[in-house]
Coordinates of C-alpha atoms in Angstrom, one line a residue:
X1 CA 137.0 76.7 100.4
X2 CA 135.8 74.2 103.0
X3 CA 137.3 76.4 105.8
X4 CA 135.2 79.4 104.7
X5 CA 132.0 77.3 104.8
X6 CA 132.9 75.5 108.1
X7 CA 130.1 75.5 110.6
X8 CA 127.4 76.7 108.2
X9 CA 124.2 74.8 108.4
X10 CA 121.5 74.2 105.8
X11 CA 119.2 76.8 107.3
X12 CA 122.0 79.3 107.1
X13 CA 122.0 78.7 103.3
X14 CA 118.3 79.0 103.1
X15 CA 118.3 82.3 105.1
X16 CA 121.1 83.8 103.0
X17 CA 119.5 82.6 99.8
X18 CA 116.1 84.1 100.7
X19 CA 117.7 87.4 101.7
X20 CA 119.8 87.5 98.5
X21 CA 116.9 86.5 96.2
X22 CA 114.8 89.3 97.8
X23 CA 117.7 91.7 97.4
X24 CA 118.1 90.8 93.7
X25 CA 114.3 91.2 93.1
X26 CA 114.3 94.6 94.9
X27 CA 117.3 95.9 93.0
X28 CA 115.8 94.8 89.7
X29 CA 112.7 96.7 90.7
X30 CA 114.8 99.7 91.4
X31 CA 116.5 99.4 88.0
X32 CA 113.3 98.9 85.9
X33 CA 110.7 100.9 87.8
X34 CA 109.7 104.5 87.6
X35 CA 109.8 106.7 90.6
X36 CA 106.4 108.3 90.1
X37 CA 104.8 106.8 93.3
X38 CA 107.8 107.2 95.6
X39 CA 108.3 109.8 98.2
X40 CA 111.8 110.5 96.9
X41 CA 112.9 110.2 93.2
X42 CA 115.4 107.4 92.5
X43 CA 119.0 108.7 92.3
X44 CA 120.0 106.0 89.8
X45 CA 118.8 103.0 87.9
X46 CA 122.3 101.5 87.1
X47 CA 122.7 97.7 87.0
X48 CA 125.8 98.2 89.2
X49 CA 123.7 98.5 92.3
X50 CA 122.6 94.8 92.0
X51 CA 126.0 93.1 92.6
X52 CA 127.0 95.6 95.2
X53 CA 123.7 94.9 97.1
X54 CA 124.7 91.2 97.3
X55 CA 127.5 92.3 99.7
X56 CA 124.7 93.5 102.0
X57 CA 122.7 90.3 102.0
X58 CA 125.3 87.5 101.8
X59 CA 127.2 88.0 105.1
X60 CA 124.3 86.6 107.1
X61 CA 125.5 83.2 105.9
X62 CA 128.3 83.4 108.5
X63 CA 126.0 84.4 111.4
X64 CA 127.0 81.4 113.6
X65 CA 130.7 82.0 113.2
X66 CA 131.0 85.7 114.2
X67 CA 127.7 87.6 114.4
X68 CA 129.4 90.9 115.4
X69 CA 131.5 90.8 112.2
X70 CA 128.4 90.0 110.2
X71 CA 126.6 93.0 111.6
X72 CA 129.6 95.2 111.1
X73 CA 130.2 94.1 107.5
X74 CA 126.4 94.4 106.7
X75 CA 126.3 97.9 108.1
X76 CA 129.5 99.0 106.3
X77 CA 128.3 97.5 102.9
X78 CA 124.9 99.1 103.4
X79 CA 126.6 102.5 104.0
X80 CA 128.7 102.0 100.8
X81 CA 125.6 101.1 98.8
X82 CA 123.8 104.2 100.1
X83 CA 126.8 106.5 99.4
X84 CA 127.3 105.0 95.9
X85 CA 123.7 104.8 94.7
X86 CA 121.8 107.3 96.8
X87 CA 118.0 107.3 96.9
X88 CA 116.8 103.7 96.0
X89 CA 114.5 101.4 97.8
X90 CA 116.3 99.1 100.2
X91 CA 113.9 98.8 103.2
X92 CA 112.0 95.8 101.8
X93 CA 115.1 93.7 102.4
X94 CA 117.2 95.5 105.0
X95 CA 114.4 95.8 107.6
X96 CA 113.7 92.0 107.5
X97 CA 117.5 91.4 107.4
X98 CA 117.7 93.5 110.6
X99 CA 115.2 91.2 112.2
X100 CA 117.2 88.1 111.3
X101 CA 120.4 89.7 112.6
X102 CA 118.7 90.6 115.9
X103 CA 117.7 87.0 116.4
X104 CA 121.2 85.9 115.5
X105 CA 122.7 88.4 118.0
X106 CA 120.6 86.9 120.8
X107 CA 121.6 83.4 119.8
X108 CA 125.3 83.7 119.0
X109 CA 126.8 87.0 120.4
X110 CA 127.6 85.6 123.8
X111 CA 128.1 88.1 126.5
X112 CA 125.7 91.0 127.2
X113 CA 128.3 93.5 126.0
X114 CA 128.6 91.7 122.7
X115 CA 124.8 91.6 122.5
X116 CA 124.6 95.3 123.1
X117 CA 127.3 96.0 120.5
X118 CA 125.4 93.8 118.0
X119 CA 122.1 95.5 118.6
X120 CA 123.7 98.9 118.4
X121 CA 125.2 97.8 115.0
X122 CA 121.7 96.7 113.8
X123 CA 120.2 100.1 114.8
X124 CA 123.0 101.8 112.9
X125 CA 122.4 99.6 109.9
X126 CA 118.7 100.5 109.9
X127 CA 119.4 104.2 110.3
X128 CA 122.0 104.2 107.5
X129 CA 119.6 102.4 105.2
X130 CA 116.6 104.6 106.0
X131 CA 118.7 107.8 105.6
X132 CA 118.4 107.5 101.8
X133 CA 115.5 105.0 101.1
X134 CA 113.3 106.3 98.3
X135 CA 110.2 104.4 99.6
X136 CA 110.4 105.9 103.1
X137 CA 108.7 109.2 103.7
X138 CA 110.4 109.8 107.1
X139 CA 113.0 107.9 109.0
X140 CA 110.9 108.2 112.2
X141 CA 107.9 106.5 110.5
X142 CA 110.0 103.6 109.3
X143 CA 111.7 103.2 112.7
X144 CA 108.3 102.7 114.2
X145 CA 108.3 99.4 112.3
X146 CA 111.9 98.5 112.4
X147 CA 112.7 98.9 116.1
X148 CA 109.8 96.9 117.5
X149 CA 110.5 94.2 115.0
X150 CA 114.2 94.1 116.0
X151 CA 113.1 93.9 119.7
X152 CA 110.6 91.1 118.9
X153 CA 113.1 89.0 117.0
X154 CA 115.8 89.6 119.6
X155 CA 113.4 88.5 122.3
X156 CA 112.6 85.3 120.4
X157 CA 116.3 84.7 120.0
X158 CA 116.8 85.1 123.8
X159 CA 114.0 82.6 124.5
X160 CA 115.5 80.1 122.0
X161 CA 119.0 80.5 123.5
X162 CA 117.7 80.0 127.0
X163 CA 115.9 76.8 125.9
X164 CA 119.1 75.6 124.3
X165 CA 121.1 76.4 127.4
X166 CA 118.7 74.6 129.7
X167 CA 118.7 71.5 127.4
X168 CA 122.4 71.3 127.4
X169 CA 122.7 71.5 131.2
X170 CA 123.5 75.2 131.5
X171 CA 126.2 75.4 128.9
X172 CA 125.3 76.1 125.3
X173 CA 127.3 74.0 122.8
X174 CA 130.4 75.8 121.5
X175 CA 129.2 75.7 117.9
X176 CA 125.8 77.2 119.0
X177 CA 127.1 80.0 121.2
X178 CA 130.2 81.8 120.1
X179 CA 131.7 84.5 122.3
X180 CA 133.6 87.1 120.3

């Protein structure tokens, strides 16, 4: 068990906890709400969507260990959730999760190629989620919020990584900057 949690810091637990708590609240809202005010009617209100959505939010806990794997797992589990449950609201959690992942890609992905792969995975994550989000009228309208936010948080992550690199004499500490 200790090996799985190796390298995870207190703020990682806080971030994963906040995303997971928000995900639980959002799924409970999907389960108990009516779809009268939504652009698309809810496909289901089953309680099964709640534990499955935890698989979307929990991987960010391991962002320092392998951010590309975290982005990939998050995108795949989001796709599975979309395919299994259809039109439900996910944007309230997955858009901010994309922002946090973009920051983490800038900080921990390493090479530019890895950063491009990570950012591409985040865009795929957002597109998959928006494809069947009951609260979103059009994908293009939601991307106008998601993409600038991803770019902003990625830019902040780059600035933080540059500052860490300068402080450490040009080489980021291994536990801070993992190349995949």
